[in-house]
Short mmCIF file of N, CA and C in Angstrom, two decimals:
data_model
loop_
_atom_site.label_atom_id
_atom_site.label_comp_id
_atom_site.label_asym_id
_atom_site.label_seq_id
_atom_site.Cartn_x
_atom_site.Cartn_y
_atom_site.Cartn_z
N SER A 197 -11.35 -17.22 -12.38
CA SER A 197 -10.03 -16.85 -11.62
C SER A 197 -10.12 -17.02 -10.34
N ASN A 198 -8.95 -17.52 -9.60
CA ASN A 198 -9.04 -17.90 -8.15
C ASN A 198 -8.95 -16.47 -7.31
N SER A 199 -9.99 -16.32 -6.65
CA SER A 199 -9.82 -15.19 -5.80
C SER A 199 -8.75 -15.03 -4.81
N LEU A 200 -8.14 -16.06 -4.57
CA LEU A 200 -7.23 -16.05 -3.35
C LEU A 200 -5.63 -16.14 -4.34
N SER A 201 -5.61 -15.77 -5.69
CA SER A 201 -4.26 -15.58 -6.13
C SER A 201 -3.48 -14.50 -5.58
N GLY A 202 -2.34 -14.76 -5.65
CA GLY A 202 -1.50 -13.59 -5.21
C GLY A 202 -1.48 -12.27 -6.16
N VAL A 203 -0.99 -11.44 -5.75
CA VAL A 203 -0.68 -10.08 -6.42
C VAL A 203 0.75 -10.33 -7.30
N HIS A 204 1.10 -9.69 -8.06
CA HIS A 204 2.20 -10.09 -8.88
C HIS A 204 3.04 -9.01 -8.93
N SER A 205 4.52 -9.06 -9.12
CA SER A 205 5.21 -7.74 -8.82
C SER A 205 6.23 -7.38 -9.70
N GLY A 206 6.86 -6.15 -9.57
CA GLY A 206 8.15 -5.83 -10.15
C GLY A 206 8.68 -4.96 -8.97
N ASN A 207 7.88 -4.72 -7.99
CA ASN A 207 8.20 -3.51 -6.99
C ASN A 207 8.16 -4.34 -5.72
N SER A 208 9.07 -4.10 -4.77
CA SER A 208 9.16 -4.79 -3.49
C SER A 208 7.78 -4.70 -2.60
N ALA A 209 7.44 -3.37 -2.57
CA ALA A 209 6.25 -2.81 -1.57
C ALA A 209 5.00 -3.58 -2.21
N TYR A 210 5.07 -3.83 -3.69
CA TYR A 210 3.82 -4.42 -4.19
C TYR A 210 3.93 -5.88 -3.93
N GLY A 211 5.14 -6.50 -3.89
CA GLY A 211 5.30 -7.89 -3.40
C GLY A 211 4.97 -8.21 -2.12
N ALA A 212 5.16 -7.14 -1.07
CA ALA A 212 4.92 -7.30 0.14
C ALA A 212 3.35 -7.37 0.26
N LEU A 213 2.56 -6.34 -0.58
CA LEU A 213 1.21 -6.54 -0.49
C LEU A 213 0.52 -7.55 -0.70
N GLY A 214 1.15 -8.44 -1.86
CA GLY A 214 0.71 -9.70 -2.11
C GLY A 214 1.18 -10.72 -1.06
N ILE A 215 2.17 -10.65 -0.50
CA ILE A 215 2.34 -11.55 0.78
C ILE A 215 1.15 -11.23 1.70
N ALA A 216 1.25 -10.23 2.16
CA ALA A 216 0.05 -9.78 3.13
C ALA A 216 -1.12 -10.21 2.66
N TYR A 217 -1.70 -10.15 1.83
CA TYR A 217 -2.97 -10.44 1.15
C TYR A 217 -3.00 -12.14 1.18
N LEU A 218 -2.02 -12.86 0.78
CA LEU A 218 -2.36 -14.20 1.00
C LEU A 218 -2.37 -14.68 2.34
N MET A 219 -2.09 -13.88 3.33
CA MET A 219 -2.26 -14.27 4.86
C MET A 219 -3.71 -13.95 5.27
N ARG A 220 -4.42 -13.71 4.22
CA ARG A 220 -6.18 -13.40 4.51
C ARG A 220 -6.41 -12.35 5.58
N PRO A 221 -5.71 -11.30 5.62
CA PRO A 221 -6.14 -10.36 6.52
C PRO A 221 -7.56 -9.61 6.41
N LYS A 222 -8.01 -8.92 7.22
CA LYS A 222 -9.05 -7.85 7.13
C LYS A 222 -8.72 -6.35 6.80
N LYS A 223 -7.30 -6.24 7.28
CA LYS A 223 -6.70 -4.75 7.09
C LYS A 223 -5.29 -4.97 6.90
N ILE A 224 -4.73 -4.17 6.03
CA ILE A 224 -3.53 -4.01 5.63
C ILE A 224 -3.14 -2.38 5.60
N ALA A 225 -1.84 -2.11 6.34
CA ALA A 225 -1.47 -0.68 6.22
C ALA A 225 -0.03 -0.66 5.56
N LEU A 226 -0.06 0.11 4.62
CA LEU A 226 1.36 0.33 3.91
C LEU A 226 2.03 1.36 4.71
N ILE A 227 3.24 1.30 5.10
CA ILE A 227 4.01 2.08 5.79
C ILE A 227 5.36 2.56 5.09
N GLY A 228 5.66 3.59 4.76
CA GLY A 228 6.71 4.01 4.05
C GLY A 228 6.78 3.82 2.70
N VAL A 229 5.65 3.66 1.98
CA VAL A 229 5.51 3.47 0.59
C VAL A 229 4.86 4.94 -0.12
N ASP A 230 6.09 5.67 -0.33
CA ASP A 230 5.77 7.04 -0.67
C ASP A 230 5.87 7.22 -2.39
N GLY A 231 6.52 6.27 -2.86
CA GLY A 231 6.64 6.32 -4.63
C GLY A 231 7.92 7.36 -4.97
N TYR A 232 8.75 7.73 -4.06
CA TYR A 232 9.67 8.59 -4.34
C TYR A 232 10.90 7.84 -4.31
N GLY A 233 12.11 7.91 -4.92
CA GLY A 233 13.20 7.18 -4.84
C GLY A 233 14.07 7.81 -3.69
N GLY A 234 14.95 7.18 -3.45
CA GLY A 234 15.82 7.69 -2.39
C GLY A 234 15.33 7.52 -0.99
N TYR A 235 16.07 8.15 -0.02
CA TYR A 235 15.70 7.99 1.31
C TYR A 235 15.20 9.29 1.79
N ALA A 236 13.92 9.47 2.21
CA ALA A 236 13.11 10.56 2.84
C ALA A 236 13.94 11.33 3.71
N PHE A 237 14.64 10.71 4.75
CA PHE A 237 15.23 11.48 5.76
C PHE A 237 16.55 11.85 5.27
N ASP A 238 16.97 11.73 4.14
CA ASP A 238 18.24 12.16 3.65
C ASP A 238 17.91 13.23 2.40
N GLU A 239 16.98 13.16 1.81
CA GLU A 239 16.61 13.85 0.53
C GLU A 239 15.48 14.71 0.73
N GLY A 240 14.66 14.44 1.65
CA GLY A 240 13.32 15.19 1.76
C GLY A 240 12.23 14.89 0.82
N LEU A 241 11.11 15.07 0.73
CA LEU A 241 10.01 14.97 -0.32
C LEU A 241 9.93 16.35 -1.03
N PRO A 242 9.49 15.98 -2.39
CA PRO A 242 9.71 14.79 -3.03
C PRO A 242 11.02 14.53 -3.31
N GLY A 243 11.38 13.33 -3.55
CA GLY A 243 12.52 12.68 -4.13
C GLY A 243 12.76 13.07 -5.70
N LYS A 244 13.95 13.04 -5.99
CA LYS A 244 14.12 13.26 -7.42
C LYS A 244 13.60 12.25 -8.32
N ASP A 245 13.83 10.91 -7.91
CA ASP A 245 13.55 9.88 -8.64
C ASP A 245 12.35 9.31 -8.41
N VAL A 246 10.95 9.71 -8.95
CA VAL A 246 9.75 9.30 -8.65
C VAL A 246 9.60 8.05 -9.49
N LEU A 247 9.13 6.97 -8.78
CA LEU A 247 8.74 5.76 -9.13
C LEU A 247 7.56 5.78 -10.12
N ILE A 248 7.59 6.01 -11.33
CA ILE A 248 6.65 6.23 -12.25
C ILE A 248 5.70 5.04 -12.47
N GLY A 249 4.51 5.01 -12.53
CA GLY A 249 3.51 3.84 -12.55
C GLY A 249 3.30 3.20 -11.29
N LEU A 250 3.70 3.56 -10.16
CA LEU A 250 3.59 2.82 -9.12
C LEU A 250 1.99 2.82 -8.53
N ASN A 251 1.43 4.02 -8.69
CA ASN A 251 0.13 4.10 -8.33
C ASN A 251 -0.88 3.18 -9.30
N SER A 252 -0.48 3.05 -10.66
CA SER A 252 -1.19 2.23 -11.47
C SER A 252 -0.99 0.83 -11.06
N MET A 253 0.04 0.46 -10.66
CA MET A 253 0.31 -0.92 -10.32
C MET A 253 -0.33 -1.28 -9.02
N PHE A 254 -0.59 -0.41 -8.14
CA PHE A 254 -1.50 -0.65 -6.83
C PHE A 254 -2.61 -0.81 -7.14
N LYS A 255 -3.25 0.12 -8.13
CA LYS A 255 -4.52 0.26 -8.36
C LYS A 255 -5.28 -0.90 -8.84
N THR A 256 -4.31 -1.66 -9.43
CA THR A 256 -4.97 -2.92 -10.12
C THR A 256 -5.38 -4.10 -9.11
N THR A 257 -4.93 -3.74 -7.72
CA THR A 257 -5.38 -4.76 -6.78
C THR A 257 -6.58 -4.26 -5.95
N VAL A 258 -7.15 -3.01 -6.14
CA VAL A 258 -8.24 -2.66 -5.43
C VAL A 258 -9.45 -3.22 -5.54
N ARG A 259 -9.73 -3.74 -6.84
CA ARG A 259 -10.94 -4.77 -7.07
C ARG A 259 -10.65 -5.99 -6.16
N GLN A 260 -9.59 -6.72 -6.19
CA GLN A 260 -9.58 -8.02 -5.80
C GLN A 260 -9.46 -7.92 -4.31
N LEU A 261 -8.89 -6.95 -3.75
CA LEU A 261 -8.92 -6.71 -2.20
C LEU A 261 -10.26 -6.42 -1.70
N THR A 262 -11.14 -5.50 -2.18
CA THR A 262 -12.17 -5.19 -1.83
C THR A 262 -13.30 -6.46 -2.15
N MET A 263 -13.29 -7.17 -3.16
CA MET A 263 -13.91 -8.29 -3.50
C MET A 263 -13.80 -9.40 -2.37
N ASN A 264 -12.54 -9.22 -1.44
CA ASN A 264 -12.26 -10.43 -0.45
C ASN A 264 -12.23 -9.67 0.81
N GLY A 265 -12.94 -8.56 1.00
CA GLY A 265 -13.01 -7.74 2.08
C GLY A 265 -12.01 -7.42 2.78
N VAL A 266 -10.76 -7.04 2.15
CA VAL A 266 -9.46 -6.55 2.78
C VAL A 266 -9.55 -4.83 2.58
N GLU A 267 -9.51 -4.17 3.75
CA GLU A 267 -9.25 -2.74 3.57
C GLU A 267 -7.64 -2.53 3.63
N VAL A 268 -7.43 -1.62 2.92
CA VAL A 268 -6.10 -1.05 2.80
C VAL A 268 -5.97 0.56 3.05
N VAL A 269 -5.15 0.81 3.97
CA VAL A 269 -4.60 2.20 4.10
C VAL A 269 -3.22 2.45 3.88
N ASN A 270 -2.84 3.68 3.31
CA ASN A 270 -1.27 4.09 3.05
C ASN A 270 -1.03 4.82 4.07
N GLY A 271 -0.07 4.60 4.94
CA GLY A 271 0.37 5.34 5.98
C GLY A 271 1.57 6.30 5.50
N SER A 272 1.22 6.75 4.38
CA SER A 272 2.44 8.13 3.91
C SER A 272 1.42 8.84 3.40
N PRO A 273 1.31 9.98 4.01
CA PRO A 273 0.28 10.88 3.58
C PRO A 273 0.78 11.79 2.11
N GLN A 274 2.18 11.74 1.87
CA GLN A 274 2.55 12.62 0.64
C GLN A 274 2.63 11.38 -0.44
N SER A 275 2.16 10.42 -0.22
CA SER A 275 2.43 9.07 -1.23
C SER A 275 1.89 9.66 -2.65
N LEU A 276 2.59 8.93 -3.71
CA LEU A 276 2.15 8.87 -4.90
C LEU A 276 0.88 7.85 -5.30
N ILE A 277 0.82 7.04 -3.96
CA ILE A 277 -0.08 5.93 -4.24
C ILE A 277 -1.66 6.48 -3.66
N THR A 278 -2.45 6.77 -4.52
CA THR A 278 -3.59 7.61 -4.10
C THR A 278 -4.84 6.44 -4.29
N CYS A 279 -4.51 5.37 -4.62
CA CYS A 279 -5.87 4.54 -4.80
C CYS A 279 -6.15 3.81 -3.31
N PHE A 280 -5.35 4.10 -2.40
CA PHE A 280 -5.90 3.86 -0.88
C PHE A 280 -5.85 5.17 -0.02
N PRO A 281 -6.89 4.98 0.81
CA PRO A 281 -6.70 6.40 1.67
C PRO A 281 -5.18 6.57 2.26
N ARG A 282 -4.65 7.82 2.29
CA ARG A 282 -3.57 8.20 2.77
C ARG A 282 -3.64 8.95 4.00
N TRP A 283 -3.10 8.30 5.22
CA TRP A 283 -3.06 8.78 6.54
C TRP A 283 -1.60 9.00 6.94
N ALA A 284 -1.40 9.56 8.22
CA ALA A 284 -0.35 9.89 8.96
C ALA A 284 0.08 8.46 9.37
N PRO A 285 1.25 8.05 9.49
CA PRO A 285 1.90 6.80 9.76
C PRO A 285 1.27 6.43 11.05
N GLN A 286 1.48 7.19 12.06
CA GLN A 286 1.02 6.90 13.31
C GLN A 286 -0.45 6.47 13.27
N ASP A 287 -1.73 7.18 12.82
CA ASP A 287 -2.86 6.76 12.36
C ASP A 287 -3.32 5.55 11.73
N ALA A 288 -2.25 5.17 10.74
CA ALA A 288 -2.27 3.78 10.30
C ALA A 288 -1.93 2.86 11.24
N LEU A 289 -0.89 3.03 11.95
CA LEU A 289 -0.47 1.97 12.83
C LEU A 289 -1.65 1.88 13.98
N GLU A 290 -2.20 2.72 14.30
CA GLU A 290 -3.23 2.69 15.39
C GLU A 290 -4.39 2.01 14.87
N TRP A 291 -4.91 2.38 13.60
CA TRP A 291 -5.91 1.55 12.85
C TRP A 291 -5.75 0.21 12.87
N ILE A 292 -4.49 -0.19 12.23
CA ILE A 292 -4.22 -1.56 12.14
C ILE A 292 -4.22 -2.41 13.23
N SER A 293 -3.62 -1.55 14.59
CA SER A 293 -3.77 -2.47 15.89
C SER A 293 -5.00 -2.66 16.65
N GLN A 294 -5.95 -2.08 15.77
CA GLN A 294 -7.36 -2.40 16.66
C GLN A 294 -7.98 -3.56 15.91
N PRO A 295 -8.68 -4.20 16.62
CA PRO A 295 -9.30 -5.52 16.31
C PRO A 295 -10.36 -5.30 15.22
#
């Protein structure tokens, strides 16, 4: 298996992770990927439409990312995606901005 093959998707955030991965980064910060449907600023958390299976989908990337030295943090502390450390958005942005 090619270690630089992309991650494949049925979800836009998962697809964005795949694009970021192909850019060969050392760090990726997910921002605004909470796993709830709707807009948090309109409906609050948790939203009524939970995106079932999102954590399982993202979890499939952990081994590939780790094997290739890519660290990922989730800048959504209430996120359903628990396979990456969940941080406050400002902490994730500060982390990703550092060399």
